[in-house]
């Protein structure tokens, strides 16, 4: 688990941070692009999901790491998308691996090239040749 | 050494891929009717797919995984594209902390690379890039005498 990712849901994250600031919620909601303080209160009570589009601004406005709130908002608003991505985050990649992915992605047109056994072998041969192995 | 049958070019000014274009390609390549796909996704009417394909409405993010799976695609490919197109600030926030989510094919590609270059200290130069593009696009003329390719064929024939 990334240390910036929390197991807490959006409501708990906001309640911990904003609970004592009841009077300031209208301002925070406005700055974050929410409809108003009442919407923010409903989100804090877990009665409605935090819109993903407001998550970064709200995090910034109330001092929560943006990735923490955005990740939790994604999980709650779009659980299927979150589930599909959960194990797929690649972490920080070295420069040459990023370059390899760029080359791979540029070869597909609005889709991915399927790396079946034949394609995998061709790639392996190209890499070995490129690295001077043959 | 393989020789390329044709020039495998990649335009440096290629337009960005859009959700609309990817959905159109997924539907086209799926071998299914839009009605079949809509039913699998839980869309009541297939015309929503037509509207997404024509750019008249956005792909609901909570349907992206189901659409990709129904069409035989990788959910990560479509979801990350939809996130980056529809919610760019959220996308950049997540990627800056967690890295990009990788598709199954991309994870395989990195595994191949890490097997061949476990120390990760060899650079991808222009020559290697051309070889990789030719390999990925299958535009290289196979060299039957290539010892690396022959060794791989042997391993495959032994079930490895």
PDB file of C-alpha atoms in Angstrom:
ATOM      1  CA  UNK A   1       0.000   0.000   0.000  1.00  0.00           C
ATOM      2  CA  UNK A   2       1.337   3.378  -0.949  1.00  0.00           C
ATOM      3  CA  UNK A   3       1.786   5.480   2.212  1.00  0.00           C
ATOM      4  CA  UNK A   4      -0.148   8.288   0.544  1.00  0.00           C
ATOM      5  CA  UNK A   5      -3.183   6.059   0.125  1.00  0.00           C
ATOM      6  CA  UNK A   6      -5.522   5.781   3.069  1.00  0.00           C
ATOM      7  CA  UNK A   7      -7.920   3.021   4.048  1.00  0.00           C
ATOM      8  CA  UNK A   8     -10.325   5.696   5.269  1.00  0.00           C
ATOM      9  CA  UNK A   9     -13.282   6.572   3.105  1.00  0.00           C
ATOM     10  CA  UNK A  10     -13.957  10.098   1.876  1.00  0.00           C
ATOM     11  CA  UNK A  11     -16.420  10.890   4.665  1.00  0.00           C
ATOM     12  CA  UNK A  12     -13.957   9.859   7.374  1.00  0.00           C
ATOM     13  CA  UNK A  13     -11.077  11.738   5.780  1.00  0.00           C
ATOM     14  CA  UNK A  14     -13.131  14.913   5.562  1.00  0.00           C
ATOM     15  CA  UNK A  15     -14.689  14.536   8.982  1.00  0.00           C
ATOM     16  CA  UNK A  16     -11.303  14.163  10.642  1.00  0.00           C
ATOM     17  CA  UNK A  17     -10.004  17.226   8.867  1.00  0.00           C
ATOM     18  CA  UNK A  18     -13.048  19.457   8.776  1.00  0.00           C
ATOM     19  CA  UNK A  19     -15.163  18.352  11.728  1.00  0.00           C
ATOM     20  CA  UNK A  20     -14.189  21.295  13.930  1.00  0.00           C
ATOM     21  CA  UNK A  21     -14.640  23.816  11.099  1.00  0.00           C
ATOM     22  CA  UNK A  22     -18.391  23.716  10.708  1.00  0.00           C
ATOM     23  CA  UNK A  23     -18.726  27.432  10.067  1.00  0.00           C
ATOM     24  CA  UNK A  24     -16.104  27.411   7.330  1.00  0.00           C
ATOM     25  CA  UNK A  25     -17.639  24.603   5.289  1.00  0.00           C
ATOM     26  CA  UNK A  26     -19.545  26.953   2.988  1.00  0.00           C
ATOM     27  CA  UNK A  27     -16.306  28.656   1.982  1.00  0.00           C
ATOM     28  CA  UNK A  28     -14.482  25.366   1.520  1.00  0.00           C
ATOM     29  CA  UNK A  29     -17.305  24.006  -0.619  1.00  0.00           C
ATOM     30  CA  UNK A  30     -17.292  27.127  -2.779  1.00  0.00           C
ATOM     31  CA  UNK A  31     -13.526  27.042  -3.261  1.00  0.00           C
ATOM     32  CA  UNK A  32     -13.760  23.363  -4.184  1.00  0.00           C
ATOM     33  CA  UNK A  33     -16.457  23.862  -6.788  1.00  0.00           C
ATOM     34  CA  UNK A  34     -19.154  22.046  -4.817  1.00  0.00           C
ATOM     35  CA  UNK A  35     -22.732  23.308  -4.838  1.00  0.00           C
ATOM     36  CA  UNK A  36     -22.471  24.569  -1.251  1.00  0.00           C
ATOM     37  CA  UNK A  37     -21.828  23.749   2.370  1.00  0.00           C
ATOM     38  CA  UNK A  38     -24.812  21.443   2.570  1.00  0.00           C
ATOM     39  CA  UNK A  39     -23.445  19.242  -0.207  1.00  0.00           C
ATOM     40  CA  UNK A  40     -20.123  19.072   1.622  1.00  0.00           C
ATOM     41  CA  UNK A  41     -21.948  18.116   4.829  1.00  0.00           C
ATOM     42  CA  UNK A  42     -23.805  15.335   2.971  1.00  0.00           C
ATOM     43  CA  UNK A  43     -20.478  14.072   1.621  1.00  0.00           C
ATOM     44  CA  UNK A  44     -19.000  14.192   5.134  1.00  0.00           C
ATOM     45  CA  UNK A  45     -21.951  12.175   6.434  1.00  0.00           C
ATOM     46  CA  UNK A  46     -21.367   9.615   3.659  1.00  0.00           C
ATOM     47  CA  UNK A  47     -24.773  10.379   2.137  1.00  0.00           C
ATOM     48  CA  UNK A  48     -23.408  11.178  -1.306  1.00  0.00           C
ATOM     49  CA  UNK A  49     -20.114  10.505  -3.063  1.00  0.00           C
ATOM     50  CA  UNK A  50     -17.554  13.226  -3.541  1.00  0.00           C
ATOM     51  CA  UNK A  51     -17.548  14.074  -7.260  1.00  0.00           C
ATOM     52  CA  UNK A  52     -14.182  13.047  -8.636  1.00  0.00           C
ATOM     53  CA  UNK A  53     -13.799  16.364 -10.439  1.00  0.00           C
ATOM     54  CA  UNK A  54     -13.907  18.243  -7.100  1.00  0.00           C
ATOM     55  CA  UNK A  55     -11.590  15.939  -5.185  1.00  0.00           C
ATOM     56  CA  UNK A  56      -8.259  17.625  -5.940  1.00  0.00           C
ATOM     57  CA  UNK A  57      -9.545  21.148  -5.258  1.00  0.00           C
ATOM     58  CA  UNK A  58     -11.214  20.055  -2.015  1.00  0.00           C
ATOM     59  CA  UNK A  59      -8.066  18.268  -0.861  1.00  0.00           C
ATOM     60  CA  UNK A  60      -6.026  21.360  -1.573  1.00  0.00           C
ATOM     61  CA  UNK A  61      -8.538  23.599   0.214  1.00  0.00           C
ATOM     62  CA  UNK A  62      -8.563  21.533   3.370  1.00  0.00           C
ATOM     63  CA  UNK A  63      -4.954  20.371   3.536  1.00  0.00           C
ATOM     64  CA  UNK A  64      -5.418  16.674   2.748  1.00  0.00           C
ATOM     65  CA  UNK A  65      -2.876  15.148   0.316  1.00  0.00           C
ATOM     66  CA  UNK A  66      -4.582  15.368  -3.073  1.00  0.00           C
ATOM     67  CA  UNK A  67      -3.747  11.785  -4.011  1.00  0.00           C
ATOM     68  CA  UNK A  68      -5.309  10.477  -0.785  1.00  0.00           C
ATOM     69  CA  UNK A  69      -8.664  12.137  -1.399  1.00  0.00           C
ATOM     70  CA  UNK A  70      -8.658  11.571  -5.174  1.00  0.00           C
ATOM     71  CA  UNK A  71      -7.924   7.870  -4.699  1.00  0.00           C
ATOM     72  CA  UNK A  72     -10.683   7.440  -2.125  1.00  0.00           C
ATOM     73  CA  UNK A  73     -13.114   9.444  -4.273  1.00  0.00           C
ATOM     74  CA  UNK A  74     -12.328   7.243  -7.281  1.00  0.00           C
ATOM     75  CA  UNK A  75     -12.877   4.107  -5.196  1.00  0.00           C
ATOM     76  CA  UNK A  76     -16.252   5.293  -3.961  1.00  0.00           C
ATOM     77  CA  UNK A  77     -17.622   6.965  -7.071  1.00  0.00           C
ATOM     78  CA  UNK A  78     -16.372   4.385  -9.586  1.00  0.00           C
ATOM     79  CA  UNK A  79     -15.719   1.110  -7.754  1.00  0.00           C
ATOM     80  CA  UNK A  80     -15.391  -0.975 -10.932  1.00  0.00           C
ATOM     81  CA  UNK A  81     -12.796   1.374 -12.408  1.00  0.00           C
ATOM     82  CA  UNK A  82     -10.955   1.479  -9.094  1.00  0.00           C
ATOM     83  CA  UNK A  83     -10.970  -2.314  -8.868  1.00  0.00           C
ATOM     84  CA  UNK A  84      -9.551  -2.636 -12.388  1.00  0.00           C
ATOM     85  CA  UNK A  85      -6.767  -0.162 -11.651  1.00  0.00           C
ATOM     86  CA  UNK A  86      -5.998  -1.251  -8.097  1.00  0.00           C
ATOM     87  CA  UNK A  87      -3.315  -3.805  -8.952  1.00  0.00           C
ATOM     88  CA  UNK A  88      -2.175  -2.045 -12.113  1.00  0.00           C
ATOM     89  CA  UNK A  89      -0.471   1.112 -10.785  1.00  0.00           C
ATOM     90  CA  UNK A  90       3.046   0.764 -12.056  1.00  0.00           C
ATOM     91  CA  UNK A  91       4.922   2.939  -9.598  1.00  0.00           C
ATOM     92  CA  UNK A  92       7.891   4.991 -10.649  1.00  0.00           C
ATOM     93  CA  UNK A  93       9.584   3.444 -13.676  1.00  0.00           C
ATOM     94  CA  UNK A  94      13.161   4.003 -14.819  1.00  0.00           C
ATOM     95  CA  UNK A  95      13.627   6.211 -17.853  1.00  0.00           C
ATOM     96  CA  UNK A  96      14.373   3.427 -20.339  1.00  0.00           C
ATOM     97  CA  UNK A  97      11.263   1.491 -19.274  1.00  0.00           C
ATOM     98  CA  UNK A  98       9.158   4.612 -19.786  1.00  0.00           C
ATOM     99  CA  UNK A  99      10.748   4.930 -23.223  1.00  0.00           C
ATOM    100  CA  UNK A 100       9.968   1.284 -23.979  1.00  0.00           C
ATOM    101  CA  UNK A 101       6.313   1.866 -23.060  1.00  0.00           C
ATOM    102  CA  UNK A 102       6.207   5.011 -25.212  1.00  0.00           C
ATOM    103  CA  UNK A 103       7.454   3.041 -28.210  1.00  0.00           C
ATOM    104  CA  UNK A 104       4.961   0.251 -27.548  1.00  0.00           C
ATOM    105  CA  UNK A 105       2.025   2.639 -27.154  1.00  0.00           C
ATOM    106  CA  UNK A 106       2.954   4.589 -30.277  1.00  0.00           C
ATOM    107  CA  UNK A 107       2.759   1.399 -32.330  1.00  0.00           C
ATOM    108  CA  UNK A 108      -0.930   0.840 -31.578  1.00  0.00           C
ATOM    109  CA  UNK A 109      -3.614   2.920 -33.223  1.00  0.00           C
ATOM    110  CA  UNK A 110      -6.499   3.450 -30.775  1.00  0.00           C
ATOM    111  CA  UNK A 111      -5.799  -0.025 -29.445  1.00  0.00           C
ATOM    112  CA  UNK A 112      -3.006  -2.149 -28.039  1.00  0.00           C
ATOM    113  CA  UNK A 113      -0.779  -4.539 -29.924  1.00  0.00           C
ATOM    114  CA  UNK A 114      -1.461  -7.908 -28.361  1.00  0.00           C
ATOM    115  CA  UNK A 115       1.749  -9.380 -26.985  1.00  0.00           C
ATOM    116  CA  UNK A 116       1.013 -13.008 -27.733  1.00  0.00           C
ATOM    117  CA  UNK A 117       3.817 -15.569 -27.729  1.00  0.00           C
ATOM    118  CA  UNK A 118       4.952 -14.723 -31.262  1.00  0.00           C
ATOM    119  CA  UNK A 119       4.993 -10.985 -30.625  1.00  0.00           C
ATOM    120  CA  UNK A 120       6.726 -11.492 -27.277  1.00  0.00           C
ATOM    121  CA  UNK A 121       9.426 -13.552 -28.977  1.00  0.00           C
ATOM    122  CA  UNK A 122       9.921 -10.905 -31.668  1.00  0.00           C
ATOM    123  CA  UNK A 123      10.291  -8.246 -28.985  1.00  0.00           C
ATOM    124  CA  UNK A 124      12.720 -10.401 -27.017  1.00  0.00           C
ATOM    125  CA  UNK A 125      14.846 -10.990 -30.121  1.00  0.00           C
ATOM    126  CA  UNK A 126      14.823  -7.265 -30.941  1.00  0.00           C
ATOM    127  CA  UNK A 127      15.910  -6.402 -27.403  1.00  0.00           C
ATOM    128  CA  UNK A 128      18.700  -8.980 -27.392  1.00  0.00           C
ATOM    129  CA  UNK A 129      19.929  -7.730 -30.767  1.00  0.00           C
ATOM    130  CA  UNK A 130      19.688  -4.149 -29.638  1.00  0.00           C
ATOM    131  CA  UNK A 131      21.694  -4.849 -26.538  1.00  0.00           C
ATOM    132  CA  UNK A 132      24.377  -6.476 -28.667  1.00  0.00           C
ATOM    133  CA  UNK A 133      23.585 -10.053 -27.738  1.00  0.00           C
ATOM    134  CA  UNK A 134      23.701 -11.398 -31.284  1.00  0.00           C
TER     135      UNK A 134
ATOM    136  CA  UNK B   1      19.961  -9.797 -38.232  1.00  0.00           C
ATOM    137  CA  UNK B   2      16.456  -9.020 -39.376  1.00  0.00           C
ATOM    138  CA  UNK B   3      15.809  -6.599 -42.183  1.00  0.00           C
ATOM    139  CA  UNK B   4      12.717  -4.430 -42.260  1.00  0.00           C
ATOM    140  CA  UNK B   5      10.251  -5.082 -45.083  1.00  0.00           C
ATOM    141  CA  UNK B   6       8.961  -1.531 -44.940  1.00  0.00           C
ATOM    142  CA  UNK B   7       9.739   1.627 -43.095  1.00  0.00           C
ATOM    143  CA  UNK B   8       8.030   1.506 -39.719  1.00  0.00           C
ATOM    144  CA  UNK B   9       7.468   5.145 -39.029  1.00  0.00           C
ATOM    145  CA  UNK B  10       5.984   6.859 -36.007  1.00  0.00           C
ATOM    146  CA  UNK B  11       4.842  10.415 -36.526  1.00  0.00           C
ATOM    147  CA  UNK B  12       6.229  12.726 -33.870  1.00  0.00           C
ATOM    148  CA  UNK B  13       3.070  14.856 -34.155  1.00  0.00           C
ATOM    149  CA  UNK B  14       0.557  12.086 -33.874  1.00  0.00           C
ATOM    150  CA  UNK B  15      -2.808  13.331 -32.582  1.00  0.00           C
ATOM    151  CA  UNK B  16      -3.710  12.099 -29.107  1.00  0.00           C
ATOM    152  CA  UNK B  17      -5.894   9.025 -28.880  1.00  0.00           C
ATOM    153  CA  UNK B  18      -9.403   9.821 -27.676  1.00  0.00           C
ATOM    154  CA  UNK B  19     -11.947   7.768 -25.753  1.00  0.00           C
ATOM    155  CA  UNK B  20     -14.273   8.183 -28.720  1.00  0.00           C
ATOM    156  CA  UNK B  21     -11.738   6.652 -31.128  1.00  0.00           C
ATOM    157  CA  UNK B  22     -10.865   3.804 -28.774  1.00  0.00           C
ATOM    158  CA  UNK B  23     -14.506   2.921 -28.173  1.00  0.00           C
ATOM    159  CA  UNK B  24     -15.122   2.921 -31.933  1.00  0.00           C
ATOM    160  CA  UNK B  25     -12.132   0.599 -32.441  1.00  0.00           C
ATOM    161  CA  UNK B  26     -13.154  -1.695 -29.584  1.00  0.00           C
ATOM    162  CA  UNK B  27     -16.656  -2.044 -31.009  1.00  0.00           C
ATOM    163  CA  UNK B  28     -15.314  -2.621 -34.504  1.00  0.00           C
ATOM    164  CA  UNK B  29     -12.815  -5.275 -33.395  1.00  0.00           C
ATOM    165  CA  UNK B  30     -15.117  -7.044 -30.950  1.00  0.00           C
ATOM    166  CA  UNK B  31     -16.917  -9.237 -33.474  1.00  0.00           C
ATOM    167  CA  UNK B  32     -20.138  -8.580 -31.575  1.00  0.00           C
ATOM    168  CA  UNK B  33     -23.150  -6.417 -32.300  1.00  0.00           C
ATOM    169  CA  UNK B  34     -23.623  -3.236 -30.302  1.00  0.00           C
ATOM    170  CA  UNK B  35     -26.809  -4.747 -28.947  1.00  0.00           C
ATOM    171  CA  UNK B  36     -24.901  -7.759 -27.584  1.00  0.00           C
ATOM    172  CA  UNK B  37     -22.280  -5.519 -26.020  1.00  0.00           C
ATOM    173  CA  UNK B  38     -24.872  -3.172 -24.528  1.00  0.00           C
ATOM    174  CA  UNK B  39     -26.631  -6.108 -22.894  1.00  0.00           C
ATOM    175  CA  UNK B  40     -23.355  -7.435 -21.463  1.00  0.00           C
ATOM    176  CA  UNK B  41     -22.555  -3.973 -20.083  1.00  0.00           C
ATOM    177  CA  UNK B  42     -25.972  -3.441 -18.586  1.00  0.00           C
ATOM    178  CA  UNK B  43     -26.898  -0.580 -20.909  1.00  0.00           C
ATOM    179  CA  UNK B  44     -30.634  -0.731 -21.587  1.00  0.00           C
ATOM    180  CA  UNK B  45     -30.248   0.502 -25.183  1.00  0.00           C
ATOM    181  CA  UNK B  46     -27.395   0.052 -27.680  1.00  0.00           C
ATOM    182  CA  UNK B  47     -27.824   3.589 -28.999  1.00  0.00           C
ATOM    183  CA  UNK B  48     -25.794   4.875 -26.021  1.00  0.00           C
ATOM    184  CA  UNK B  49     -22.796   3.102 -27.542  1.00  0.00           C
ATOM    185  CA  UNK B  50     -23.455   4.796 -30.887  1.00  0.00           C
ATOM    186  CA  UNK B  51     -23.602   8.165 -29.118  1.00  0.00           C
ATOM    187  CA  UNK B  52     -20.259   7.508 -27.385  1.00  0.00           C
ATOM    188  CA  UNK B  53     -18.736   6.348 -30.671  1.00  0.00           C
ATOM    189  CA  UNK B  54     -19.912   9.538 -32.370  1.00  0.00           C
ATOM    190  CA  UNK B  55     -18.707  11.749 -29.539  1.00  0.00           C
ATOM    191  CA  UNK B  56     -22.221  12.862 -28.649  1.00  0.00           C
ATOM    192  CA  UNK B  57     -21.893  11.693 -25.058  1.00  0.00           C
ATOM    193  CA  UNK B  58     -19.075  10.697 -22.736  1.00  0.00           C
ATOM    194  CA  UNK B  59     -18.342   7.141 -21.739  1.00  0.00           C
ATOM    195  CA  UNK B  60     -19.522   6.785 -18.128  1.00  0.00           C
ATOM    196  CA  UNK B  61     -16.410   5.936 -16.131  1.00  0.00           C
ATOM    197  CA  UNK B  62     -18.290   3.272 -14.208  1.00  0.00           C
ATOM    198  CA  UNK B  63     -19.032   1.479 -17.496  1.00  0.00           C
ATOM    199  CA  UNK B  64     -15.520   1.612 -18.952  1.00  0.00           C
ATOM    200  CA  UNK B  65     -14.335  -1.683 -17.463  1.00  0.00           C
ATOM    201  CA  UNK B  66     -17.488  -3.511 -18.550  1.00  0.00           C
ATOM    202  CA  UNK B  67     -17.226  -2.132 -22.086  1.00  0.00           C
ATOM    203  CA  UNK B  68     -13.571  -3.111 -22.430  1.00  0.00           C
ATOM    204  CA  UNK B  69     -14.213  -6.615 -21.108  1.00  0.00           C
ATOM    205  CA  UNK B  70     -17.295  -7.102 -23.306  1.00  0.00           C
ATOM    206  CA  UNK B  71     -15.201  -6.147 -26.346  1.00  0.00           C
ATOM    207  CA  UNK B  72     -12.226  -8.315 -25.372  1.00  0.00           C
ATOM    208  CA  UNK B  73     -10.008  -5.346 -24.512  1.00  0.00           C
ATOM    209  CA  UNK B  74      -7.986  -4.473 -21.447  1.00  0.00           C
ATOM    210  CA  UNK B  75     -10.033  -2.465 -18.919  1.00  0.00           C
ATOM    211  CA  UNK B  76      -6.950  -0.560 -17.749  1.00  0.00           C
ATOM    212  CA  UNK B  77      -6.333   0.788 -21.264  1.00  0.00           C
ATOM    213  CA  UNK B  78      -9.796   2.324 -21.529  1.00  0.00           C
ATOM    214  CA  UNK B  79     -10.162   3.474 -17.920  1.00  0.00           C
ATOM    215  CA  UNK B  80      -6.857   5.332 -17.824  1.00  0.00           C
ATOM    216  CA  UNK B  81      -7.662   6.999 -21.136  1.00  0.00           C
ATOM    217  CA  UNK B  82     -11.097   8.058 -19.866  1.00  0.00           C
ATOM    218  CA  UNK B  83      -9.626   9.315 -16.598  1.00  0.00           C
ATOM    219  CA  UNK B  84      -6.909  11.301 -18.348  1.00  0.00           C
ATOM    220  CA  UNK B  85      -9.356  12.794 -20.861  1.00  0.00           C
ATOM    221  CA  UNK B  86     -12.288  13.539 -18.558  1.00  0.00           C
ATOM    222  CA  UNK B  87     -10.487  14.303 -15.279  1.00  0.00           C
ATOM    223  CA  UNK B  88      -6.963  15.448 -16.206  1.00  0.00           C
ATOM    224  CA  UNK B  89      -6.167  17.032 -12.839  1.00  0.00           C
ATOM    225  CA  UNK B  90      -7.212  13.908 -10.935  1.00  0.00           C
ATOM    226  CA  UNK B  91      -5.269  11.782 -13.407  1.00  0.00           C
ATOM    227  CA  UNK B  92      -2.071  13.802 -12.976  1.00  0.00           C
ATOM    228  CA  UNK B  93      -2.463  13.742  -9.200  1.00  0.00           C
ATOM    229  CA  UNK B  94      -2.817   9.952  -9.109  1.00  0.00           C
ATOM    230  CA  UNK B  95      -0.059   9.268 -11.633  1.00  0.00           C
ATOM    231  CA  UNK B  96       2.395  11.593  -9.924  1.00  0.00           C
ATOM    232  CA  UNK B  97       2.082   9.546  -6.724  1.00  0.00           C
ATOM    233  CA  UNK B  98       1.336   6.031  -7.972  1.00  0.00           C
ATOM    234  CA  UNK B  99       2.806   5.882 -11.465  1.00  0.00           C
ATOM    235  CA  UNK B 100       0.709   5.004 -14.478  1.00  0.00           C
ATOM    236  CA  UNK B 101      -1.523   1.953 -14.338  1.00  0.00           C
ATOM    237  CA  UNK B 102      -0.186  -0.630 -16.780  1.00  0.00           C
ATOM    238  CA  UNK B 103      -2.144  -2.985 -18.989  1.00  0.00           C
ATOM    239  CA  UNK B 104      -1.486  -6.712 -19.026  1.00  0.00           C
ATOM    240  CA  UNK B 105       0.451  -6.353 -22.288  1.00  0.00           C
ATOM    241  CA  UNK B 106       2.549  -3.522 -20.869  1.00  0.00           C
ATOM    242  CA  UNK B 107       3.398  -5.539 -17.765  1.00  0.00           C
ATOM    243  CA  UNK B 108       4.433  -8.425 -20.055  1.00  0.00           C
ATOM    244  CA  UNK B 109       6.603  -6.076 -22.086  1.00  0.00           C
ATOM    245  CA  UNK B 110       8.399  -4.855 -18.969  1.00  0.00           C
ATOM    246  CA  UNK B 111       8.856  -8.435 -17.770  1.00  0.00           C
ATOM    247  CA  UNK B 112      10.521  -9.345 -21.068  1.00  0.00           C
ATOM    248  CA  UNK B 113      12.745  -6.291 -20.803  1.00  0.00           C
ATOM    249  CA  UNK B 114      13.677  -6.989 -17.180  1.00  0.00           C
ATOM    250  CA  UNK B 115      14.515 -10.605 -18.035  1.00  0.00           C
ATOM    251  CA  UNK B 116      16.884  -9.508 -20.773  1.00  0.00           C
ATOM    252  CA  UNK B 117      18.248  -6.478 -18.941  1.00  0.00           C
ATOM    253  CA  UNK B 118      17.918  -7.253 -15.216  1.00  0.00           C
ATOM    254  CA  UNK B 119      20.223  -4.433 -14.199  1.00  0.00           C
ATOM    255  CA  UNK B 120      18.220  -1.941 -16.229  1.00  0.00           C
ATOM    256  CA  UNK B 121      21.265  -0.012 -17.315  1.00  0.00           C
ATOM    257  CA  UNK B 122      21.139  -0.433 -21.093  1.00  0.00           C
ATOM    258  CA  UNK B 123      19.726   2.435 -23.108  1.00  0.00           C
ATOM    259  CA  UNK B 124      17.227   2.201 -25.938  1.00  0.00           C
ATOM    260  CA  UNK B 125      18.953   3.942 -28.832  1.00  0.00           C
ATOM    261  CA  UNK B 126      17.597   4.737 -32.276  1.00  0.00           C
ATOM    262  CA  UNK B 127      18.655   1.393 -33.748  1.00  0.00           C
ATOM    263  CA  UNK B 128      16.952  -0.560 -31.019  1.00  0.00           C
ATOM    264  CA  UNK B 129      13.856   1.598 -31.312  1.00  0.00           C
ATOM    265  CA  UNK B 130      13.614   0.763 -35.027  1.00  0.00           C
ATOM    266  CA  UNK B 131      14.031  -2.952 -34.259  1.00  0.00           C
ATOM    267  CA  UNK B 132      11.375  -2.787 -31.556  1.00  0.00           C
ATOM    268  CA  UNK B 133       8.891  -0.994 -33.797  1.00  0.00           C
ATOM    269  CA  UNK B 134       9.479  -3.553 -36.545  1.00  0.00           C
ATOM    270  CA  UNK B 135       9.023  -6.376 -34.021  1.00  0.00           C
ATOM    271  CA  UNK B 136       5.847  -4.915 -32.569  1.00  0.00           C
ATOM    272  CA  UNK B 137       4.320  -4.121 -35.951  1.00  0.00           C
ATOM    273  CA  UNK B 138       5.560  -7.444 -37.333  1.00  0.00           C
ATOM    274  CA  UNK B 139       7.207  -5.758 -40.289  1.00  0.00           C
ATOM    275  CA  UNK B 140      10.586  -7.483 -39.917  1.00  0.00           C
ATOM    276  CA  UNK B 141      11.540 -10.267 -42.294  1.00  0.00           C
ATOM    277  CA  UNK B 142      12.326 -13.264 -40.039  1.00  0.00           C
ATOM    278  CA  UNK B 143      15.873 -14.534 -40.303  1.00  0.00           C
ATOM    279  CA  UNK B 144      15.704 -18.348 -40.053  1.00  0.00           C
ATOM    280  CA  UNK B 145      19.374 -18.464 -39.061  1.00  0.00           C
ATOM    281  CA  UNK B 146      18.966 -16.014 -36.170  1.00  0.00           C
ATOM    282  CA  UNK B 147      20.355 -17.905 -33.135  1.00  0.00           C
ATOM    283  CA  UNK B 148      18.250 -16.000 -30.603  1.00  0.00           C
ATOM    284  CA  UNK B 149      15.016 -16.637 -32.489  1.00  0.00           C
ATOM    285  CA  UNK B 150      16.028 -20.285 -32.961  1.00  0.00           C
ATOM    286  CA  UNK B 151      16.699 -20.674 -29.234  1.00  0.00           C
ATOM    287  CA  UNK B 152      13.299 -19.173 -28.393  1.00  0.00           C
ATOM    288  CA  UNK B 153      11.570 -21.479 -30.890  1.00  0.00           C
ATOM    289  CA  UNK B 154      13.330 -24.425 -29.263  1.00  0.00           C
ATOM    290  CA  UNK B 155      12.233 -23.370 -25.793  1.00  0.00           C
ATOM    291  CA  UNK B 156       8.651 -22.885 -27.006  1.00  0.00           C
ATOM    292  CA  UNK B 157       8.694 -26.342 -28.578  1.00  0.00           C
ATOM    293  CA  UNK B 158       9.727 -27.740 -25.191  1.00  0.00           C
ATOM    294  CA  UNK B 159       6.786 -25.980 -23.591  1.00  0.00           C
ATOM    295  CA  UNK B 160       8.792 -23.273 -21.826  1.00  0.00           C
TER     296      UNK B 160
END
